[in-house]
Structures are given as C-alpha cells and as structure tokens.
Coordinates of C-alpha atoms in Angstrom, one line a residue:
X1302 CA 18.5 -4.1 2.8
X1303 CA 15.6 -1.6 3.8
X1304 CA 12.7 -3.2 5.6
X1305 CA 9.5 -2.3 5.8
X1306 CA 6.9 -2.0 8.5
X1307 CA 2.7 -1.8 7.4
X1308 CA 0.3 -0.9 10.0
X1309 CA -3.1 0.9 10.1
X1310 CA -5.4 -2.4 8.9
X1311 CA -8.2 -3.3 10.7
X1312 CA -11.6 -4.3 10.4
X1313 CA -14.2 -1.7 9.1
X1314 CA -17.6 -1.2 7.7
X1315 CA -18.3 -1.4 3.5
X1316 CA -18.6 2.2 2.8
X1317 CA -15.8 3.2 5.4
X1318 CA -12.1 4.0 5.4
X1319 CA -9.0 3.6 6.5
X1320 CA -5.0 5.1 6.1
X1321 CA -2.6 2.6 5.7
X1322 CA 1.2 3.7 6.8
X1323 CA 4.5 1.5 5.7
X1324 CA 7.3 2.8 7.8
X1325 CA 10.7 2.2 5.7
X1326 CA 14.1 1.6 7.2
X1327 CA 16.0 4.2 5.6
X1328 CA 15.0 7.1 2.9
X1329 CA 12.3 6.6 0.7
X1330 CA 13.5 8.9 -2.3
X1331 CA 17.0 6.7 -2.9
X1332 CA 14.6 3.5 -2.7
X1333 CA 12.7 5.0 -6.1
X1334 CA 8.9 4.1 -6.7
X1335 CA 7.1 2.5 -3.7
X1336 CA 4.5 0.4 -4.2
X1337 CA 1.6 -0.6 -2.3
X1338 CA 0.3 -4.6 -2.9
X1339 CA -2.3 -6.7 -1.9
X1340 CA -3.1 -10.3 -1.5
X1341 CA -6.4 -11.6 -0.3
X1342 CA -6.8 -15.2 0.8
X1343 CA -6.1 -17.5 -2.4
X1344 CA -5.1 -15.0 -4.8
X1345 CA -2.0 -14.2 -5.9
X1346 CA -0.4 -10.4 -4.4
X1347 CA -1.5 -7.4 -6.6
X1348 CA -0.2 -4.1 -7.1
X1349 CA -2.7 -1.4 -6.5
X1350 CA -0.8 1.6 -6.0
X1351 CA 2.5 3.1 -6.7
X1352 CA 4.1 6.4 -6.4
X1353 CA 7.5 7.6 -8.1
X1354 CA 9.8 10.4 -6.6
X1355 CA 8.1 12.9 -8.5
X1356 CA 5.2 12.4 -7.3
X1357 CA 3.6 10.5 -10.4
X1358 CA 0.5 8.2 -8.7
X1359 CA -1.0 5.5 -10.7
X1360 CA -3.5 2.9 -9.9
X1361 CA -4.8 -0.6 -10.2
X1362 CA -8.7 -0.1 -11.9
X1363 CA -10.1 -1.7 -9.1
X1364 CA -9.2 0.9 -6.4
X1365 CA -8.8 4.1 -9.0
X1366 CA -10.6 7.4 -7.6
X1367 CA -11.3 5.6 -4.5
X1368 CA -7.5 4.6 -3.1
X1369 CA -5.2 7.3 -2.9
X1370 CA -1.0 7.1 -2.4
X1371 CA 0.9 9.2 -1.0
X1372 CA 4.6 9.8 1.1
X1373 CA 6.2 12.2 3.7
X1374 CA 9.9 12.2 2.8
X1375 CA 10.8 13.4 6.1
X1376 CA 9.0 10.5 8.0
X1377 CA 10.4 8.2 5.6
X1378 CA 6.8 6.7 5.4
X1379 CA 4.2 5.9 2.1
X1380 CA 0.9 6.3 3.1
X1381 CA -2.4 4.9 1.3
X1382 CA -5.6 6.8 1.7
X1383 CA -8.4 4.0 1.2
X1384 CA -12.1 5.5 0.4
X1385 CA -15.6 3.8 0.1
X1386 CA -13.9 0.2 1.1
X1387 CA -15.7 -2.9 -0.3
X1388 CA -16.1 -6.0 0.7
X1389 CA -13.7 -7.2 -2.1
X1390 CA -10.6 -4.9 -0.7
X1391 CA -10.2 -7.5 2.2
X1392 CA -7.0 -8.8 1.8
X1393 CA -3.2 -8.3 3.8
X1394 CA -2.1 -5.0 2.4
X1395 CA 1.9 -4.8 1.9
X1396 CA 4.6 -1.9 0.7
X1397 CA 7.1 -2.4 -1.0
X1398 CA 9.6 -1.3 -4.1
X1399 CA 7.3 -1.0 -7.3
X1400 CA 10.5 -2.6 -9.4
X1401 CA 12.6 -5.7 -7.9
X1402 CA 10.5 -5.8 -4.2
X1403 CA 12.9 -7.0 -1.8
X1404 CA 11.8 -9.1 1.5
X1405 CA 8.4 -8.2 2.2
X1406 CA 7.3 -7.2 5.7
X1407 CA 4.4 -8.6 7.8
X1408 CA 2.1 -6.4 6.2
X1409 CA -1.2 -5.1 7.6
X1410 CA -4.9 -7.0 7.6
X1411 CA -7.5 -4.5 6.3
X1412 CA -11.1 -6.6 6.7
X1413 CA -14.2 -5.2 5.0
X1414 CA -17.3 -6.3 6.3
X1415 CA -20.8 -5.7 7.6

C-alpha cells in the first residue's frame, strides 16, 4: 500500500502563494494519475487537481489558471503550484490516487488570510 506524505501548507497572505509537495512511498508512474484534494472545514473533500503519466493536467474551475500540478518522477513526488490564493482556498490540502484513493495521509494546512 503506497502512503503518502503532504507538506508545504502554511499560512499566507490573499494574493500570495505557496508549493505544495506530496512525497509517495514508492514510484509515482506505476501508481497512475495523482490527484491533489481538498477539504475545508465542513465541506466535503474535493478534487482540484490531477495529473496522468502523460502529463495530461486538468482542473477543478475554482483553482483553473491559478493552481498548477505537476511531478518529478525521480523524487517520486507531485507537486502543486498554488497562485493568487484566496481566502476561499483554506482548507487541508491532500494527494492521493485520482481513481480508487487509498488511505489518505495527514495532509497539509494551507490558511489564507489577511
């Protein structure tokens, strides 16, 4: 079972940014799509990014031309690039398969506020 470890989150500015990183266990291009989710307090977890082995990106409305996806096969890591944060992007930010997510790691606390 691959885990997954999120970290880069923290507490920044509307307007500002930050790179997420979600460290897998094991190789990232036998795992398939990746998948980055969110889920902000009360609300159910969201998909807002995912990437396939290819390299195909696509995005949830809300974050589209402002969140960007990415992975280093080498590093075994999926990265998400987050522009022009909004107050409305605070939320625990997760990875995880796009297709049949397996356990879900501690993810990582992104807070955008003035």
């Amino acid at each position: 079972q691959v885990q997954f470890v999120e970290s880069g989150g923290g507490l920044v500015q509307p307007g500002g940014s930050l790179r997420l990183s979600c460290a897998a266990s094991r190789s990232i291009f036998s795992i398939g799509v990746m998948g980055w989710y969110r889920q902000a307090p009360g609300k159910e977890r969201e998909l807002v990014a995912a990437i396939t082995s290819a390299g195909i990106t696509n995005y949830a409305d809300s974050v589209k031309g402002r969140f960007t996806i990415s992975r280093d096969y080498a590093k075994n890591t999926v990265y998400l690039q987050m522009n022009s944060l909004k107050p409305e992007d605070t939320a625990v930010y997760y990875c995880n398969r796009r297709y049949s997510p397996g356990d879900w790691g501690q993810g990582t606390q992104v807070t955008v506020s003035s």
